[in-house]
Amino acid sequence: MNEEIPNLDGFDEAALDRAFGQLERQAREAAVAVSDEAAVEAFRLEWLGRKQGRLNEVSSRWLKAAPADAKKLLGVRFNALKAVVEVLLDAAAGAGQTDAALKAEAIDITLPGTRRLMGVDHPITRTLNEITSVFAALGYSVGVGPEVETDFYTFECMNFPPGHPARDTQDTLVVAGQERRSQRDRLLLRTHTSPVQMRTMEQQPPPVRIVIPGKVHRNDAADATHSPIFHQVEGLCVDTNITFSDLKGTLDHAMKALFGSAVKTRFFPSFFPFTEPSADVQISCIFCGGKGCRKCKNSGWIELLGCGMVDPAVFAFAAEKQPGYDPKKISGFAFGKGVERIAMMKYGVSEIGSFYSGDMRFLGQFV
Ligand code: DAH
């Protein structure tokens, strides 16, 4: 028996209001005092416990004893009180847990926020994009090819036959365990982007205007200006009546677009197996304007890229798959340049390794 449930002193509305009102007040006061999980359980037992709970007591003492005509009125109030108690219990249980959980994950909104760094293109990527967009504006499209390449595409079809001394100018990293393959099928890390010239020509008949940005590898010792992994941009233009003046005009325009309209270019005879004639291109020193300084070794000129008219032997390889590359009908020029060298000049970087170090103090300057 729960001693705190008094007997009813009547079944009229006023008596019921008083009796149920008092119980509800008691329940509300008890719920407010609930502070932890144990108290929640105690509250539940006290009010809703199956045997000794107050509501059970109310049911057996008041409801069952009521005369038939008062039962309905009592039942309605009883259900209302029970609903109130259940809401109080839910609130008390929720409040207890949420309080602890809230405390655990409380945020001090007066602390400064976490600053998210802006992502920007790496200076090499940026330079690659600048170069390709200069040529894109001239109607060139962008080509790509594999970094693990065959001996055939890297050398043979670019007119470096097996054993040719020009192969020695590109100290090559080869993939091991290829002895069973024929020499032309052996895999290596491409030493230049030139193989993509042939891959492109095999895919499409002339005319071709393409720039090829990409990563290349050489077995070179790293120093301030060399890295065994670096980037090149290759260019190829093939059409009818392409002449050396087209080559000069195109590269002169590209150098002015990249380094400013005051820059001059000059062309020197050179040698590449895949071009004939071949040339090295120099630009007037962007640091001293051509007067002579430490950067240009007092010459006033800086050597920047290689180029030339596509050798007929290269077209002959392309013509095996695309007969349109008949050197009697078409001609073309090609060029290739190192991207790191250009980026170093543009951004005044003196150590090539800075590009690959991942050092945020260096990279942060390009934001
Ligand atoms: N492939 C040459 C190298 O890596 C660069 C080059 C020179 C590419 C002249 C060309 C070219 O397409 O015409 O040294």
Tab-separated table of N, CA and C in Angstrom, residues 29-149:
chain	number	residue	atom	x	y	z
A	29	GLU	N	6.853	18.321	-8.838
A	29	GLU	CA	7.928	18.668	-7.889
A	29	GLU	C	8.977	17.563	-7.846
A	30	ALA	N	8.495	16.315	-7.822
A	30	ALA	CA	9.441	15.191	-7.758
A	30	ALA	C	10.307	15.153	-9.020
A	31	ALA	N	9.699	15.430	-10.178
A	31	ALA	CA	10.458	15.347	-11.440
A	31	ALA	C	11.544	16.404	-11.500
A	32	VAL	N	11.240	17.575	-10.984
A	32	VAL	CA	12.229	18.660	-11.016
A	32	VAL	C	13.478	18.276	-10.219
A	33	ALA	N	13.277	17.511	-9.135
A	33	ALA	CA	14.402	17.159	-8.264
A	33	ALA	C	15.281	16.051	-8.857
A	34	VAL	N	14.791	15.389	-9.924
A	34	VAL	CA	15.571	14.272	-10.497
A	34	VAL	C	16.871	14.802	-11.096
A	35	SER	N	18.022	14.236	-10.667
A	35	SER	CA	19.299	14.795	-11.127
A	35	SER	C	20.202	13.765	-11.780
A	36	ASP	N	19.979	12.488	-11.538
A	36	ASP	CA	20.847	11.503	-12.195
A	36	ASP	C	20.029	10.263	-12.555
A	37	GLU	N	20.737	9.284	-13.136
A	37	GLU	CA	20.019	8.113	-13.645
A	37	GLU	C	19.295	7.340	-12.553
A	38	ALA	N	19.943	7.241	-11.379
A	38	ALA	CA	19.329	6.496	-10.279
A	38	ALA	C	18.020	7.178	-9.869
A	39	ALA	N	18.027	8.502	-9.841
A	39	ALA	CA	16.829	9.240	-9.442
A	39	ALA	C	15.715	9.090	-10.478
A	40	VAL	N	16.108	8.948	-11.744
A	40	VAL	CA	15.102	8.737	-12.793
A	40	VAL	C	14.367	7.433	-12.526
A	41	GLU	N	15.177	6.395	-12.208
A	41	GLU	CA	14.584	5.084	-11.953
A	41	GLU	C	13.689	5.115	-10.706
A	42	ALA	N	14.161	5.822	-9.703
A	42	ALA	CA	13.367	5.932	-8.473
A	42	ALA	C	12.036	6.626	-8.763
A	43	PHE	N	12.084	7.673	-9.590
A	43	PHE	CA	10.861	8.391	-9.957
A	43	PHE	C	9.903	7.463	-10.700
A	44	ARG	N	10.486	6.678	-11.601
A	44	ARG	CA	9.638	5.761	-12.379
A	44	ARG	C	8.941	4.758	-11.459
A	45	LEU	N	9.725	4.170	-10.525
A	45	LEU	CA	9.153	3.188	-9.600
A	45	LEU	C	8.075	3.825	-8.725
A	46	GLU	N	8.389	4.994	-8.221
A	46	GLU	CA	7.489	5.686	-7.313
A	46	GLU	C	6.125	5.972	-7.965
A	47	TRP	N	6.142	6.349	-9.246
A	47	TRP	CA	4.893	6.749	-9.884
A	47	TRP	C	4.286	5.683	-10.788
A	48	LEU	N	5.140	4.949	-11.491
A	48	LEU	CA	4.588	4.023	-12.486
A	48	LEU	C	4.849	2.562	-12.136
A	49	GLY	N	5.511	2.300	-10.980
A	49	GLY	CA	5.817	0.924	-10.595
A	49	GLY	C	4.551	0.069	-10.615
A	50	ARG	N	4.704	-1.171	-11.137
A	50	ARG	CA	3.533	-2.037	-11.352
A	50	ARG	C	2.785	-2.338	-10.046
A	51	LYS	N	3.577	-2.542	-8.969
A	51	LYS	CA	2.895	-2.965	-7.733
A	51	LYS	C	2.702	-1.822	-6.754
A	52	GLN	N	3.833	-1.098	-6.504
A	52	GLN	CA	3.751	-0.089	-5.448
A	52	GLN	C	3.636	1.326	-5.978
A	53	GLY	N	3.599	1.472	-7.299
A	53	GLY	CA	3.556	2.806	-7.857
A	53	GLY	C	2.287	3.548	-7.462
A	54	ARG	N	2.415	4.878	-7.391
A	54	ARG	CA	1.266	5.669	-6.967
A	54	ARG	C	0.080	5.528	-7.917
A	55	LEU	N	0.348	5.461	-9.206
A	55	LEU	CA	-0.767	5.382	-10.149
A	55	LEU	C	-1.506	4.063	-10.003
A	56	ASN	N	-0.729	3.011	-9.731
A	56	ASN	CA	-1.360	1.725	-9.497
A	56	ASN	C	-2.281	1.807	-8.283
A	57	GLU	N	-1.797	2.503	-7.275
A	57	GLU	CA	-2.552	2.664	-6.034
A	57	GLU	C	-3.832	3.471	-6.289
A	58	VAL	N	-3.685	4.542	-7.066
A	58	VAL	CA	-4.839	5.366	-7.402
A	58	VAL	C	-5.881	4.527	-8.120
A	59	SER	N	-5.352	3.699	-9.058
A	59	SER	CA	-6.266	2.867	-9.821
A	59	SER	C	-7.044	1.932	-8.905
A	60	SER	N	-6.300	1.241	-8.001
A	60	SER	CA	-7.039	0.259	-7.201
A	60	SER	C	-7.873	0.902	-6.100
A	61	ARG	N	-7.385	2.048	-5.543
A	61	ARG	CA	-8.162	2.625	-4.435
A	61	ARG	C	-9.321	3.489	-4.922
A	62	TRP	N	-9.045	4.312	-5.968
A	62	TRP	CA	-10.078	5.270	-6.365
A	62	TRP	C	-10.976	4.718	-7.459
A	63	LEU	N	-10.332	4.186	-8.512
A	63	LEU	CA	-11.136	3.769	-9.664
A	63	LEU	C	-12.071	2.620	-9.333
A	64	LYS	N	-11.426	1.590	-8.718
A	64	LYS	CA	-12.243	0.393	-8.486
A	64	LYS	C	-13.355	0.650	-7.488
A	65	ALA	N	-13.097	1.576	-6.507
A	65	ALA	CA	-14.090	1.822	-5.472
A	65	ALA	C	-15.188	2.777	-5.937
A	66	ALA	N	-15.007	3.384	-7.103
A	66	ALA	CA	-15.945	4.418	-7.524
A	66	ALA	C	-17.298	3.824	-7.913
A	67	PRO	N	-18.337	4.589	-7.653
A	67	PRO	CA	-19.651	4.141	-8.112
A	67	PRO	C	-19.691	4.166	-9.642
A	68	ALA	N	-20.520	3.353	-10.213
A	68	ALA	CA	-20.531	3.170	-11.673
A	68	ALA	C	-20.624	4.496	-12.426
A	69	ASP	N	-21.458	5.423	-11.983
A	69	ASP	CA	-21.642	6.664	-12.755
A	69	ASP	C	-20.454	7.623	-12.644
A	70	ALA	N	-19.528	7.409	-11.678
A	70	ALA	CA	-18.341	8.286	-11.553
A	70	ALA	C	-17.119	7.694	-12.258
A	71	LYS	N	-17.216	6.434	-12.644
A	71	LYS	CA	-16.034	5.745	-13.196
A	71	LYS	C	-15.479	6.442	-14.439
A	72	LYS	N	-16.405	6.928	-15.310
A	72	LYS	CA	-15.943	7.512	-16.564
A	72	LYS	C	-15.124	8.774	-16.283
A	73	LEU	N	-15.672	9.630	-15.420
A	73	LEU	CA	-15.006	10.884	-15.054
A	73	LEU	C	-13.628	10.600	-14.450
A	74	LEU	N	-13.598	9.643	-13.562
A	74	LEU	CA	-12.338	9.269	-12.914
A	74	LEU	C	-11.329	8.731	-13.926
A	75	GLY	N	-11.844	7.869	-14.825
A	75	GLY	CA	-10.958	7.258	-15.841
A	75	GLY	C	-10.275	8.318	-16.686
A	76	VAL	N	-11.049	9.345	-17.126
A	76	VAL	CA	-10.474	10.399	-17.962
A	76	VAL	C	-9.348	11.109	-17.222
A	77	ARG	N	-9.601	11.464	-15.952
A	77	ARG	CA	-8.576	12.186	-15.177
A	77	ARG	C	-7.367	11.305	-14.890
A	78	PHE	N	-7.679	10.028	-14.640
A	78	PHE	CA	-6.571	9.114	-14.368
A	78	PHE	C	-5.635	9.042	-15.588
A	79	ASN	N	-6.236	8.887	-16.772
A	79	ASN	CA	-5.411	8.786	-17.990
A	79	ASN	C	-4.621	10.071	-18.232
A	80	ALA	N	-5.255	11.216	-17.938
A	80	ALA	CA	-4.560	12.494	-18.129
A	80	ALA	C	-3.359	12.575	-17.200
A	81	LEU	N	-3.568	12.170	-15.926
A	81	LEU	CA	-2.471	12.224	-14.961
A	81	LEU	C	-1.341	11.284	-15.399
A	82	LYS	N	-1.725	10.084	-15.862
A	82	LYS	CA	-0.709	9.124	-16.277
A	82	LYS	C	0.122	9.698	-17.444
A	83	ALA	N	-0.574	10.351	-18.372
A	83	ALA	CA	0.148	10.944	-19.508
A	83	ALA	C	1.131	11.995	-19.024
A	84	VAL	N	0.693	12.824	-18.057
A	84	VAL	CA	1.595	13.855	-17.523
A	84	VAL	C	2.823	13.213	-16.888
A	85	VAL	N	2.584	12.168	-16.081
A	85	VAL	CA	3.712	11.516	-15.399
A	85	VAL	C	4.690	10.920	-16.414
A	86	GLU	N	4.123	10.326	-17.471
A	86	GLU	CA	5.017	9.723	-18.472
A	86	GLU	C	5.863	10.793	-19.182
A	87	VAL	N	5.228	11.912	-19.479
A	87	VAL	CA	6.001	12.998	-20.111
A	87	VAL	C	7.100	13.482	-19.166
A	88	LEU	N	6.728	13.620	-17.869
A	88	LEU	CA	7.729	14.069	-16.883
A	88	LEU	C	8.897	13.089	-16.815
A	89	LEU	N	8.552	11.784	-16.878
A	89	LEU	CA	9.607	10.769	-16.801
A	89	LEU	C	10.530	10.860	-18.023
A	90	ASP	N	9.902	10.939	-19.193
A	90	ASP	CA	10.712	11.063	-20.421
A	90	ASP	C	11.623	12.276	-20.342
A	91	ALA	N	11.062	13.389	-19.928
A	91	ALA	CA	11.848	14.621	-19.872
A	91	ALA	C	13.011	14.459	-18.890
A	92	ALA	N	12.694	13.853	-17.711
A	92	ALA	CA	13.748	13.695	-16.691
A	92	ALA	C	14.848	12.773	-17.213
A	93	ALA	N	14.445	11.663	-17.850
A	93	ALA	CA	15.445	10.719	-18.372
A	93	ALA	C	16.281	11.386	-19.457
A	94	GLY	N	15.606	12.053	-20.381
A	94	GLY	CA	16.324	12.728	-21.466
A	94	GLY	C	17.247	13.788	-20.926
A	95	ALA	N	16.760	14.576	-20.025
A	95	ALA	CA	17.551	15.693	-19.510
A	95	ALA	C	18.810	15.184	-18.838
A	96	GLY	N	18.687	14.080	-18.068
A	96	GLY	CA	19.857	13.547	-17.374
A	96	GLY	C	20.956	13.191	-18.358
A	97	GLN	N	20.593	12.371	-19.383
A	97	GLN	CA	21.601	11.923	-20.350
A	97	GLN	C	22.117	13.078	-21.195
A	98	THR	N	21.203	13.872	-21.689
A	98	THR	CA	21.628	14.931	-22.595
A	98	THR	C	22.560	15.899	-21.887
A	99	ASP	N	22.272	16.160	-20.628
A	99	ASP	CA	23.161	17.073	-19.891
A	99	ASP	C	24.601	16.578	-19.941
A	100	ALA	N	24.791	15.266	-19.621
A	100	ALA	CA	26.148	14.719	-19.587
A	100	ALA	C	26.749	14.745	-20.989
A	101	ALA	N	25.930	14.307	-21.965
A	101	ALA	CA	26.443	14.257	-23.336
A	101	ALA	C	26.798	15.656	-23.815
A	102	LEU	N	25.912	16.600	-23.505
A	102	LEU	CA	26.171	17.978	-23.933
A	102	LEU	C	27.457	18.511	-23.336
A	103	LYS	N	27.652	18.204	-22.064
A	103	LYS	CA	28.869	18.697	-21.406
A	103	LYS	C	30.107	18.137	-22.093
A	104	ALA	N	30.019	16.814	-22.430
A	104	ALA	CA	31.185	16.157	-23.036
A	104	ALA	C	31.556	16.800	-24.369
A	105	GLU	N	30.524	17.207	-25.116
A	105	GLU	CA	30.878	17.751	-26.431
A	105	GLU	C	30.708	19.260	-26.509
A	106	ALA	N	30.727	19.889	-25.364
A	106	ALA	CA	30.557	21.339	-25.354
A	106	ALA	C	31.677	22.017	-26.135
A	107	ILE	N	31.315	23.036	-26.888
A	107	ILE	CA	32.312	23.779	-27.662
A	107	ILE	C	32.453	25.156	-27.033
A	108	ASP	N	33.702	25.583	-26.948
A	108	ASP	CA	33.935	26.939	-26.478
A	108	ASP	C	33.873	27.858	-27.698
A	109	ILE	N	32.734	28.542	-27.837
A	109	ILE	CA	32.561	29.334	-29.066
A	109	ILE	C	33.391	30.605	-29.054
A	110	THR	N	34.085	30.840	-27.950
A	110	THR	CA	34.949	32.033	-27.933
A	110	THR	C	36.348	31.721	-28.470
A	111	LEU	N	36.644	30.387	-28.688
A	111	LEU	CA	37.959	30.047	-29.250
A	111	LEU	C	38.002	30.428	-30.732
A	112	PRO	N	39.207	30.786	-31.252
A	112	PRO	CA	39.279	31.071	-32.686
A	112	PRO	C	39.018	29.803	-33.496
A	113	GLY	N	38.446	29.906	-34.693
A	113	GLY	CA	38.124	28.747	-35.523
A	113	GLY	C	39.361	28.127	-36.141
A	114	THR	N	39.153	26.939	-36.774
A	114	THR	CA	40.259	26.295	-37.489
A	114	THR	C	40.301	26.876	-38.898
A	115	ARG	N	41.435	27.482	-39.230
A	115	ARG	CA	41.528	28.106	-40.550
A	115	ARG	C	41.780	27.032	-41.615
A	116	ARG	N	40.962	26.989	-42.620
A	116	ARG	CA	41.186	26.025	-43.704
A	116	ARG	C	42.014	26.691	-44.788
A	117	LEU	N	43.147	26.042	-45.129
A	117	LEU	CA	44.021	26.639	-46.136
A	117	LEU	C	43.384	26.509	-47.524
A	118	MET	N	43.588	27.526	-48.323
A	118	MET	CA	43.090	27.503	-49.694
A	118	MET	C	43.959	26.562	-50.516
A	119	GLY	N	43.375	25.697	-51.307
A	119	GLY	CA	44.161	24.872	-52.214
A	119	GLY	C	44.402	25.624	-53.516
A	120	VAL	N	45.621	25.585	-54.018
A	120	VAL	CA	45.899	26.206	-55.323
A	120	VAL	C	46.754	25.245	-56.133
A	121	ASP	N	46.889	25.502	-57.414
A	121	ASP	CA	47.735	24.661	-58.259
A	121	ASP	C	49.186	24.749	-57.807
A	122	HIS	N	49.860	23.603	-57.848
A	122	HIS	CA	51.302	23.564	-57.616
A	122	HIS	C	51.980	24.398	-58.709
A	123	PRO	N	53.099	25.079	-58.376
A	123	PRO	CA	53.728	25.938	-59.392
A	123	PRO	C	54.084	25.207	-60.694
A	124	ILE	N	54.392	23.912	-60.600
A	124	ILE	CA	54.685	23.164	-61.836
A	124	ILE	C	53.393	22.985	-62.651
A	125	THR	N	52.324	22.622	-61.952
A	125	THR	CA	51.036	22.471	-62.642
A	125	THR	C	50.604	23.800	-63.253
A	126	ARG	N	50.826	24.862	-62.488
A	126	ARG	CA	50.426	26.180	-62.974
A	126	ARG	C	51.196	26.535	-64.252
A	127	THR	N	52.511	26.268	-64.227
A	127	THR	CA	53.326	26.578	-65.397
A	127	THR	C	52.909	25.711	-66.593
A	128	LEU	N	52.678	24.410	-66.324
A	128	LEU	CA	52.190	23.521	-67.388
A	128	LEU	C	50.913	24.079	-68.009
A	129	ASN	N	49.998	24.513	-67.138
A	129	ASN	CA	48.725	25.029	-67.643
A	129	ASN	C	48.914	26.320	-68.436
A	130	GLU	N	49.839	27.165	-67.967
A	130	GLU	CA	50.075	28.420	-68.700
A	130	GLU	C	50.588	28.126	-70.099
A	131	ILE	N	51.552	27.177	-70.172
A	131	ILE	CA	52.130	26.861	-71.476
A	131	ILE	C	51.064	26.257	-72.394
A	132	THR	N	50.302	25.288	-71.860
A	132	THR	CA	49.303	24.656	-72.739
A	132	THR	C	48.237	25.665	-73.163
A	133	SER	N	47.916	26.622	-72.289
A	133	SER	CA	46.858	27.550	-72.710
A	133	SER	C	47.351	28.526	-73.781
A	134	VAL	N	48.660	28.833	-73.783
A	134	VAL	CA	49.194	29.667	-74.865
A	134	VAL	C	48.975	28.955	-76.212
A	135	PHE	N	49.243	27.635	-76.219
A	135	PHE	CA	49.079	26.895	-77.475
A	135	PHE	C	47.616	26.573	-77.765
A	136	ALA	N	46.830	26.399	-76.705
A	136	ALA	CA	45.394	26.163	-76.927
A	136	ALA	C	44.791	27.350	-77.672
A	137	ALA	N	45.271	28.560	-77.333
A	137	ALA	CA	44.757	29.759	-77.993
A	137	ALA	C	45.133	29.788	-79.478
A	138	LEU	N	46.167	29.012	-79.846
A	138	LEU	CA	46.555	28.935	-81.267
A	138	LEU	C	45.862	27.763	-81.968
A	139	GLY	N	44.963	27.094	-81.274
A	139	GLY	CA	44.228	25.989	-81.884
A	139	GLY	C	44.816	24.615	-81.626
A	140	TYR	N	45.786	24.531	-80.718
A	140	TYR	CA	46.365	23.228	-80.383
A	140	TYR	C	45.449	22.505	-79.390
A	141	SER	N	45.413	21.168	-79.490
A	141	SER	CA	44.745	20.404	-78.444
A	141	SER	C	45.806	19.720	-77.587
A	142	VAL	N	45.356	19.131	-76.485
A	142	VAL	CA	46.285	18.558	-75.512
A	142	VAL	C	46.301	17.049	-75.649
A	143	GLY	N	47.506	16.468	-75.701
A	143	GLY	CA	47.622	15.014	-75.810
A	143	GLY	C	48.347	14.444	-74.606
A	144	VAL	N	48.039	13.189	-74.297
A	144	VAL	CA	48.751	12.520	-73.205
A	144	VAL	C	49.141	11.119	-73.656
A	145	GLY	N	50.115	10.557	-72.962
A	145	GLY	CA	50.534	9.190	-73.259
A	145	GLY	C	51.100	8.576	-72.004
A	146	PRO	N	51.443	7.278	-72.060
A	146	PRO	CA	51.899	6.585	-70.855
A	146	PRO	C	53.290	7.035	-70.392
A	147	GLU	N	53.480	7.015	-69.053
A	147	GLU	CA	54.812	7.318	-68.509
A	147	GLU	C	55.707	6.093	-68.559
A	148	VAL	N	55.110	4.901	-68.434
A	148	VAL	CA	55.880	3.672	-68.658
A	148	VAL	C	55.673	3.333	-70.129
A	149	GLU	N	56.737	3.459	-70.895
A	149	GLU	CA	56.617	3.465	-72.354
A	149	GLU	C	57.501	2.366	-72.935
